[in-house]
PDB file of C-alpha atoms and ligand atoms in Angstrom:
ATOM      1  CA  UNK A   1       0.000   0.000   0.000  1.00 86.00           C
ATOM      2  CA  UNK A   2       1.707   3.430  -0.748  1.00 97.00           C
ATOM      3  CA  UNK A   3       2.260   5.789   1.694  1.00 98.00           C
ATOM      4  CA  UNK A   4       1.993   9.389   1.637  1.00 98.00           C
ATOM      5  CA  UNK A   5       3.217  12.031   4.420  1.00 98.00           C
ATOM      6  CA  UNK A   6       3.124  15.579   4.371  1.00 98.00           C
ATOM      7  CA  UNK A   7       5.736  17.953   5.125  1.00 97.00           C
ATOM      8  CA  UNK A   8       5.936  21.333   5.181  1.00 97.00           C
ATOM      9  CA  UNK A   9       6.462  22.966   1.392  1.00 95.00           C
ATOM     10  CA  UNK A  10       9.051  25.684   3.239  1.00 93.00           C
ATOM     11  CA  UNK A  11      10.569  24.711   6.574  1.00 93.00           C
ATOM     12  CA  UNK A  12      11.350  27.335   9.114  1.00 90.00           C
ATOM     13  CA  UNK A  13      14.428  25.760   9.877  1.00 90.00           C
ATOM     14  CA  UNK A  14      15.611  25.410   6.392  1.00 91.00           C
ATOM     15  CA  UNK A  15      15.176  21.483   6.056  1.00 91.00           C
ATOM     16  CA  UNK A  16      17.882  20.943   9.262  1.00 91.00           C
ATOM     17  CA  UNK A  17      16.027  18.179  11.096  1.00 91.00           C
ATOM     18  CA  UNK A  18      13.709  20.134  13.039  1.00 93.00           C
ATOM     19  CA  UNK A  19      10.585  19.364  11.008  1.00 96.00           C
ATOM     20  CA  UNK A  20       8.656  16.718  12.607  1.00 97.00           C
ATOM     21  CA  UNK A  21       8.096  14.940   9.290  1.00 98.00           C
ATOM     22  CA  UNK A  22      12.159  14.234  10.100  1.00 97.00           C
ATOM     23  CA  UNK A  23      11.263  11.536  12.428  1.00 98.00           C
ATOM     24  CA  UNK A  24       8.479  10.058  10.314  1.00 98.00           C
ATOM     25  CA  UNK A  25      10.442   9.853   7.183  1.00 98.00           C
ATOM     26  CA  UNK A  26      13.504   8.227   9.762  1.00 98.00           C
ATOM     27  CA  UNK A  27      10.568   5.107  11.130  1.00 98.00           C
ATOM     28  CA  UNK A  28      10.179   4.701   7.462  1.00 98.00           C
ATOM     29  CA  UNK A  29      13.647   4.544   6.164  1.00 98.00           C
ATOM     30  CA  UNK A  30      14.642   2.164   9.313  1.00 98.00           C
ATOM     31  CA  UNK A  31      11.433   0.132   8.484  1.00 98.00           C
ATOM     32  CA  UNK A  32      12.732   0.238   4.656  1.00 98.00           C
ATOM     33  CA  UNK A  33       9.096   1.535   3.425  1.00 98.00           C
ATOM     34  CA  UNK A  34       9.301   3.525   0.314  1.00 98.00           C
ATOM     35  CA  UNK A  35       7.155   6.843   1.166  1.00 98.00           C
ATOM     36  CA  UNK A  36       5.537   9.936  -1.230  1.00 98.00           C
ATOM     37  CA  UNK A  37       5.698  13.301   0.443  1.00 98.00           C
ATOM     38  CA  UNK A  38       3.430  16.110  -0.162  1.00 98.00           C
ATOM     39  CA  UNK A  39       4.714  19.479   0.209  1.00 97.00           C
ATOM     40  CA  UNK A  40       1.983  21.948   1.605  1.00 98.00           C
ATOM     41  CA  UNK A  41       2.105  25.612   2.715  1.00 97.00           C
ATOM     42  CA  UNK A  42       1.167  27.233   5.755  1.00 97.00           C
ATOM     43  CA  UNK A  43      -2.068  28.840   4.307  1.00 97.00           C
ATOM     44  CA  UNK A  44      -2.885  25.087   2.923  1.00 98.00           C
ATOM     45  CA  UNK A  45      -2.257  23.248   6.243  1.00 98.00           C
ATOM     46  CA  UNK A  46      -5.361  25.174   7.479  1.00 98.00           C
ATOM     47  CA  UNK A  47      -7.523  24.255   4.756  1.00 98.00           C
ATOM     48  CA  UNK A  48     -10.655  21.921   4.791  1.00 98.00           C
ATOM     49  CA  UNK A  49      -8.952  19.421   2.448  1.00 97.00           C
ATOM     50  CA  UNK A  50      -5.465  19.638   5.239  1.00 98.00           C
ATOM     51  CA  UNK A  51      -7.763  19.501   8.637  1.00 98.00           C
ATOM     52  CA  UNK A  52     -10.049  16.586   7.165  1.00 98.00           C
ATOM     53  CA  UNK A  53      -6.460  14.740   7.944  1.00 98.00           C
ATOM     54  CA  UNK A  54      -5.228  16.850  10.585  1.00 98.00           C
ATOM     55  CA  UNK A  55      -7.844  18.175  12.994  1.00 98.00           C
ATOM     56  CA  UNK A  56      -4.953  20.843  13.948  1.00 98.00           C
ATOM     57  CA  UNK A  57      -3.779  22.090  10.769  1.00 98.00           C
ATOM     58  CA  UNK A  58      -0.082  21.201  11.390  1.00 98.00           C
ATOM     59  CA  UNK A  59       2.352  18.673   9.659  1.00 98.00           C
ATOM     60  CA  UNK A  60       3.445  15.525   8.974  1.00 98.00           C
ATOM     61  CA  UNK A  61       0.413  13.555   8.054  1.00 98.00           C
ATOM     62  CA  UNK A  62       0.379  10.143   7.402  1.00 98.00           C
ATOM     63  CA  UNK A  63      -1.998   8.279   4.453  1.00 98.00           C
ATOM     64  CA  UNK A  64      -1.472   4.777   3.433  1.00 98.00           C
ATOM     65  CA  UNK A  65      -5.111   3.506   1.656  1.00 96.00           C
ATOM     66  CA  UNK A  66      -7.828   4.448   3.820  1.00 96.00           C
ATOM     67  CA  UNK A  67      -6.024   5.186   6.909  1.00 98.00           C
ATOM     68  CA  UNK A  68      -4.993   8.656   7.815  1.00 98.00           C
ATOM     69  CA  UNK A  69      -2.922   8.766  11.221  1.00 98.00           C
ATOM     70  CA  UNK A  70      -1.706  12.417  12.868  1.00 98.00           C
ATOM     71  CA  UNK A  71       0.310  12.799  15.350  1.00 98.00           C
ATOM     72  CA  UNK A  72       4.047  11.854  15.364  1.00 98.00           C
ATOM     73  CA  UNK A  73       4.297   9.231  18.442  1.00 98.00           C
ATOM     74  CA  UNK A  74       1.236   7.557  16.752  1.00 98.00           C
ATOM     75  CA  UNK A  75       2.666   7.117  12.981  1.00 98.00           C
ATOM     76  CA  UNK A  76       5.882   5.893  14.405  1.00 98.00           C
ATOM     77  CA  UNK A  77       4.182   3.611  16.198  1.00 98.00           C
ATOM     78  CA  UNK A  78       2.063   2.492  13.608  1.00 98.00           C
ATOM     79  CA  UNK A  79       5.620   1.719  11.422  1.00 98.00           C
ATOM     80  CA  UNK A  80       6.953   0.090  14.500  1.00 98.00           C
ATOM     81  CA  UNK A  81       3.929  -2.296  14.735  1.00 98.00           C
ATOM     82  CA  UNK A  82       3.937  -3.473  11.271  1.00 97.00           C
ATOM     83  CA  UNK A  83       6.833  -3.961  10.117  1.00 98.00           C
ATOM     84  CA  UNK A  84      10.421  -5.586  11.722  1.00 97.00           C
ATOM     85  CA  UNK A  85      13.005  -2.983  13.191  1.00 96.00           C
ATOM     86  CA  UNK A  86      11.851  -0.510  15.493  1.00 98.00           C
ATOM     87  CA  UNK A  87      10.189  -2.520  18.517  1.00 98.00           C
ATOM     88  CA  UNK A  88      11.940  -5.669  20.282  1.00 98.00           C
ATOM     89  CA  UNK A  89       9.806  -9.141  19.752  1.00 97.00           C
ATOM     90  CA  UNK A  90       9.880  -9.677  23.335  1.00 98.00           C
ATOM     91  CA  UNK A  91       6.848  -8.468  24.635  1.00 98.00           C
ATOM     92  CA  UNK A  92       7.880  -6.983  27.957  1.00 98.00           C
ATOM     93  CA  UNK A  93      11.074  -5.233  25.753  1.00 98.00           C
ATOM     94  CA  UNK A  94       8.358  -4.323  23.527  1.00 98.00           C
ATOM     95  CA  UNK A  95       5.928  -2.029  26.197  1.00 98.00           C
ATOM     96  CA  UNK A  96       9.110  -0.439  27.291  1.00 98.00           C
ATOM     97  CA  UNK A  97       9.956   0.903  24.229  1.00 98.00           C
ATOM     98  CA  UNK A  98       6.879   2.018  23.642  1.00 98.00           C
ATOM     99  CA  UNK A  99       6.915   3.495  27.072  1.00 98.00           C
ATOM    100  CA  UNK A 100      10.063   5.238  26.025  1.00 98.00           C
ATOM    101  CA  UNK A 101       8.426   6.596  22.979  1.00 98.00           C
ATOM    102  CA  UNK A 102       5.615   8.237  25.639  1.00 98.00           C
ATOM    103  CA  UNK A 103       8.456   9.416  27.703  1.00 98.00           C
ATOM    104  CA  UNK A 104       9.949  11.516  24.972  1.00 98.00           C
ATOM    105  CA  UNK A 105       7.198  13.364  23.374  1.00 98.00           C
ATOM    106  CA  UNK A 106       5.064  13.659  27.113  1.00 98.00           C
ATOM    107  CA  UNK A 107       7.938  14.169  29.221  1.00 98.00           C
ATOM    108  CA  UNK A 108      11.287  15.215  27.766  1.00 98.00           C
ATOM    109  CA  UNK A 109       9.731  16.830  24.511  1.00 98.00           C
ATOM    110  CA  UNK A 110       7.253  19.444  26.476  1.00 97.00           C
ATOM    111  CA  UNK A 111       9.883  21.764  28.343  1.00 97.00           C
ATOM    112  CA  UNK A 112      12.149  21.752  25.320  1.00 97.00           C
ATOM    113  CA  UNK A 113       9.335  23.091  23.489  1.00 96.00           C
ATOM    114  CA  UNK A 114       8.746  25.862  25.943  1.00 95.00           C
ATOM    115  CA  UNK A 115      12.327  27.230  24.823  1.00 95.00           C
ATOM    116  CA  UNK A 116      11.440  27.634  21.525  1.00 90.00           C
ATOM    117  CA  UNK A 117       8.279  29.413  22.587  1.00 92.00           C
ATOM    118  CA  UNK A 118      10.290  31.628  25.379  1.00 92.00           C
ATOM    119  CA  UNK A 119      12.774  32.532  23.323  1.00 90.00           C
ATOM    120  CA  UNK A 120      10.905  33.270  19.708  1.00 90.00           C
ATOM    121  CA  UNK A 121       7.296  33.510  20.836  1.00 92.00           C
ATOM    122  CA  UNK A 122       7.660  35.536  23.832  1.00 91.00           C
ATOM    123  CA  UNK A 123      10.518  37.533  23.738  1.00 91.00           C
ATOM    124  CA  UNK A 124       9.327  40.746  23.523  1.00 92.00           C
ATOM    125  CA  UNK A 125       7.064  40.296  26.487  1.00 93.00           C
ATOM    126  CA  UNK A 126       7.958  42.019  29.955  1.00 91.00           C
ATOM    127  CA  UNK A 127       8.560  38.822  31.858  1.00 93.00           C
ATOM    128  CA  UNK A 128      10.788  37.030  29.052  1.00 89.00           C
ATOM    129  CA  UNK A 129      14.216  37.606  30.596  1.00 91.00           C
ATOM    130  CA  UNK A 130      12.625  36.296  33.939  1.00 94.00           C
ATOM    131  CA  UNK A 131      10.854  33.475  32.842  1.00 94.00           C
ATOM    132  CA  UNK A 132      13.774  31.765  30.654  1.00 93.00           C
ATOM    133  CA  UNK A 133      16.405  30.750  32.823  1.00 94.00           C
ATOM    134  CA  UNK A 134      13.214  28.755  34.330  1.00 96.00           C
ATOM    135  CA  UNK A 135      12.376  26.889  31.007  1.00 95.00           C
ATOM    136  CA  UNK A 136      15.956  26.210  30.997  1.00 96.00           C
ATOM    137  CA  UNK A 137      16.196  24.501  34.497  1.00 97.00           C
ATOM    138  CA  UNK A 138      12.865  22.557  33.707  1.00 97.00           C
ATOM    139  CA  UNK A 139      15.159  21.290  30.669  1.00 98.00           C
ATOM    140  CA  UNK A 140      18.216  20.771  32.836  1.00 98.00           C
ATOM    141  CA  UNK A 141      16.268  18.563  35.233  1.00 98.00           C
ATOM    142  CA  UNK A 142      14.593  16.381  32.434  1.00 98.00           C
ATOM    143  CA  UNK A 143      18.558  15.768  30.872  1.00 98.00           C
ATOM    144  CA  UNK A 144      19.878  15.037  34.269  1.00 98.00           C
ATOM    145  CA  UNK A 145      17.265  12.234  35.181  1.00 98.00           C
ATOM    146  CA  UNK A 146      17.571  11.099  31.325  1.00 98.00           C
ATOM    147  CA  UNK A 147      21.772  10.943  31.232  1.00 98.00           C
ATOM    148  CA  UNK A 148      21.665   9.325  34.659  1.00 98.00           C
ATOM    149  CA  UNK A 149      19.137   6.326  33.589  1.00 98.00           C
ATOM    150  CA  UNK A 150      20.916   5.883  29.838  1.00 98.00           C
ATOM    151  CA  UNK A 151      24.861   6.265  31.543  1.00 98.00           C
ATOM    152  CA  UNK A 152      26.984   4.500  29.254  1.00 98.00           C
ATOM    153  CA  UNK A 153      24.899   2.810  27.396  1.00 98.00           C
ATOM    154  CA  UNK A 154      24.444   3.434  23.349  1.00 98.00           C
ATOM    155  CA  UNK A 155      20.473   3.078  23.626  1.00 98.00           C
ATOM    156  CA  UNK A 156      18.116   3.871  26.179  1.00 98.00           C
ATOM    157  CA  UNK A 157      16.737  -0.252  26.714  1.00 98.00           C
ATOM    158  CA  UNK A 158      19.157  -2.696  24.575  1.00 97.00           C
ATOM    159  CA  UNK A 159      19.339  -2.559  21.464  1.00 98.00           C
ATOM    160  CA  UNK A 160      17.759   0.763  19.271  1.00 98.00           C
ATOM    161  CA  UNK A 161      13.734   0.766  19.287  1.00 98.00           C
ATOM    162  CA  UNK A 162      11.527   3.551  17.883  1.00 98.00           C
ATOM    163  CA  UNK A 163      11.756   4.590  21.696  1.00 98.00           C
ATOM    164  CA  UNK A 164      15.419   5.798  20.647  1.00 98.00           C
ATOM    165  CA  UNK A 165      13.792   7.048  17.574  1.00 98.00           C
ATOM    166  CA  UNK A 166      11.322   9.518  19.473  1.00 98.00           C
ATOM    167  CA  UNK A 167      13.828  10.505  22.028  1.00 98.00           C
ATOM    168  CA  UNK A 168      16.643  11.729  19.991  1.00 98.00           C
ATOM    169  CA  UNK A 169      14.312  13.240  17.618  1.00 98.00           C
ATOM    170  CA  UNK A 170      13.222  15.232  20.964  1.00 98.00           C
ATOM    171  CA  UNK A 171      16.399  15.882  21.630  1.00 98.00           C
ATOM    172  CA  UNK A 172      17.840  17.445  18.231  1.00 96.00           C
ATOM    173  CA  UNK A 173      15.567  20.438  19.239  1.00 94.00           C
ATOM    174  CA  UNK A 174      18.400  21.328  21.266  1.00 96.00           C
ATOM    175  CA  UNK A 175      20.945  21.622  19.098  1.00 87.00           C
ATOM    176  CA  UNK A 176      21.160  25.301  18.490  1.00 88.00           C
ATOM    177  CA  UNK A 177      21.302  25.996  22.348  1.00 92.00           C
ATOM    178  CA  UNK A 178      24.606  24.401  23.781  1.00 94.00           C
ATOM    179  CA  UNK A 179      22.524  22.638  26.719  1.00 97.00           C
ATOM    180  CA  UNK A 180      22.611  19.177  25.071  1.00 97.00           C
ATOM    181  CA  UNK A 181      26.463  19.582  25.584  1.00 97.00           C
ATOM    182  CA  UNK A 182      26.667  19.826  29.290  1.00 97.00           C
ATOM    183  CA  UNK A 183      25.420  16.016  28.913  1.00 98.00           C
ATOM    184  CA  UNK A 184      28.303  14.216  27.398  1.00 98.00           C
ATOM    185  CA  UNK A 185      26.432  10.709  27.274  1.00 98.00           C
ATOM    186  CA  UNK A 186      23.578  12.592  25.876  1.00 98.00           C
ATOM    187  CA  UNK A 187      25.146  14.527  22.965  1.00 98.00           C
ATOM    188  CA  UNK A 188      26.723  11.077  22.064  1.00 98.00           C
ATOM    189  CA  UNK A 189      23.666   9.334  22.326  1.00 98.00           C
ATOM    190  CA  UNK A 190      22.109  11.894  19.796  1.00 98.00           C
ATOM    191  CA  UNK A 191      25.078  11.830  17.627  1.00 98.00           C
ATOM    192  CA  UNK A 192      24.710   8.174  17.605  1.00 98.00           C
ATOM    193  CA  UNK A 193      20.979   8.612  16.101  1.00 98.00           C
ATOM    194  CA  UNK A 194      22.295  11.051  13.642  1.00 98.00           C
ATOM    195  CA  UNK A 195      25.141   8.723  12.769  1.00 98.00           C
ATOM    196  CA  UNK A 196      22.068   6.117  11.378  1.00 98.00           C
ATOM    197  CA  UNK A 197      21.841   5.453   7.623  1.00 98.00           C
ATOM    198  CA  UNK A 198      17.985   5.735   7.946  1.00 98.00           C
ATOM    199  CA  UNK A 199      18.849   9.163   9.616  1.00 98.00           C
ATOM    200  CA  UNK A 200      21.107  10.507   7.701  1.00 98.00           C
ATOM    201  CA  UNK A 201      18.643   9.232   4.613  1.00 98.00           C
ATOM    202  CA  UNK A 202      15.580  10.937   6.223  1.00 98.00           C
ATOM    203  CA  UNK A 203      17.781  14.452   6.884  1.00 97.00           C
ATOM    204  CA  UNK A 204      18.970  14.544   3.002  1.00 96.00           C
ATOM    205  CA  UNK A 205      15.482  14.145   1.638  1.00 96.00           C
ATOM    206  CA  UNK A 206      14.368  16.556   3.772  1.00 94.00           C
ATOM    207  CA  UNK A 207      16.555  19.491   3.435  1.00 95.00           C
ATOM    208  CA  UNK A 208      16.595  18.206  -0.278  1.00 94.00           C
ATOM    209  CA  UNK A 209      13.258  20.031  -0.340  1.00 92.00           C
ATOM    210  CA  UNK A 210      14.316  23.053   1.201  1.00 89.00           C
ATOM    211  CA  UNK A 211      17.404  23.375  -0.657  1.00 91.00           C
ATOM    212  CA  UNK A 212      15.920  23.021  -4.222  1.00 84.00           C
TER     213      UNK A 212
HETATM  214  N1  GSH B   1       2.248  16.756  18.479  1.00 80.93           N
HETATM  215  C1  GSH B   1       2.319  16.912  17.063  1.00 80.93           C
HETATM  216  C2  GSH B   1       2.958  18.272  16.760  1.00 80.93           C
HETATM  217  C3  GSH B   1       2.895  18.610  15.285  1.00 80.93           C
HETATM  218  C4  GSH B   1       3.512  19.965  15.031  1.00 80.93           C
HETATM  219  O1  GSH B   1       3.664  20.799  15.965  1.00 80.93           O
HETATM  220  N2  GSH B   1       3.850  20.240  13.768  1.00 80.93           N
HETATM  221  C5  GSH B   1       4.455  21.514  13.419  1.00 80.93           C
HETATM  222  C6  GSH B   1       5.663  21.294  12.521  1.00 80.93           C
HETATM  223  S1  GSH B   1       6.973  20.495  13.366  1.00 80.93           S
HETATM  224  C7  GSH B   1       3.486  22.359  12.617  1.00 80.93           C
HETATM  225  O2  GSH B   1       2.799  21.860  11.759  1.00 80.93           O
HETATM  226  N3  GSH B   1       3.469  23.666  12.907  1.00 80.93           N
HETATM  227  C8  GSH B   1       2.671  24.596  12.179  1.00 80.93           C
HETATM  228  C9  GSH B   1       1.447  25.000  12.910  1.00 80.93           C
HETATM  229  O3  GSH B   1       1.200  24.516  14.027  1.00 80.93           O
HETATM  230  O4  GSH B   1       0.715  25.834  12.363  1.00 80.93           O
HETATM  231  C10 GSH B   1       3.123  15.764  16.430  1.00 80.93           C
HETATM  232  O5  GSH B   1       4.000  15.219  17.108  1.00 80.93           O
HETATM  233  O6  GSH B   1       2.830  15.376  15.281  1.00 80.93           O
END
């Protein structure tokens, strides 16, 4: 059945990973499923024909015959449930990397987010220079508990698992602000995920489109 995603026609960040189509297209190039990708706009993303698949206008999408899935943690899940490569066969392996999937986009992801927000979205306001160094120590406490449980390990529960998948996707977000580098194990755990060829595959087709 062919598969269709959406991703965003111009990326804010260029096509540099930050897109969350980037972690979409990297389930499907681990999974080995070939994929189509249609480009939309912002103005199109809030159209009918977008929010019939999307109730919240945003990107990626995810259509493969009749079934049309939103939400990141639930399309990589989907690929992780039907085909080999991204979840353990042992069952009880199996629910922790799925909980590990939960952990990154309801745990880790939210306070990472609030950067981006408290530095772009609310900058100009009053409180910003007051409020940030909070969002930063909400961050700093999520990386702490997360580099003490992975330590030297190269994955966060054996061997990689779409719960890896979610998490360093999550974490990529900090690139640009130094903070994933006061976590040694952590920037090497991310650099690790980057070093994948499914990653690497995923990153070129997407700043492919931004580049063109
Ligand atoms: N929780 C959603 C978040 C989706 C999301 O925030 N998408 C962004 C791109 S990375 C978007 O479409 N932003 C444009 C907008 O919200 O108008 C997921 O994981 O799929």
């Amino acid at each position: 059945m062919a598969i269709t995603i959406t991703a965003f026609e111009r990326s804010p960040d260029g096509g540099k990973g930050l897109a969350r189509d980037t972690r979409v297209r990297w389930a499907l190039e681990e999974v080995g499923q070939p994929y189509e990708v249609r480009l939309v706009s912002f103005a199109a993303m809030k159209e009918p024909a977008h929010l019939a698949l999307h109730p919240f206008g945003q990107i990626p999408t995810y259509e493969e015959g009749d079934l049309a899935l939103f939400e990141t943690g639930s399309i990589v899940l989907h690929l992780a449930e039907r085909h080999a490569g991204l979840l353990p066969d042992d069952a009880n392996a199996r629910a922790r990397a799925i909980t590990w999937m939960f952990a990154a986009i309801n745990t880790v992801e939210p306070p990472i987010l609030d950067l981006t927000t408290a530095r772009i979205l609310e900058r100009d306001r009053p409180w910003a220079t007051e409020r940030l160094p909070l969002v930063v120590d909400r961050i700093r406490d999520r990386l702490t508990q997360l580099s003490a449980r992975l330590g030297d390990a190269d994955w966060l529960d054996g061997a990689f698992s779409a719960g890896d998948l979610m998490m360093v996707s999550v974490l990529l977000r900090l690139r640009m602000s130094g903070i994933l580098e006061e976590y040694p194990n952590l920037a090497a755990y991310v650099a690790r995920g980057e070093a994948r060829p499914a990653y690497k595959r995923a990153f070129d087709a997407q700043l492919a489109v931004n580049t063109r």
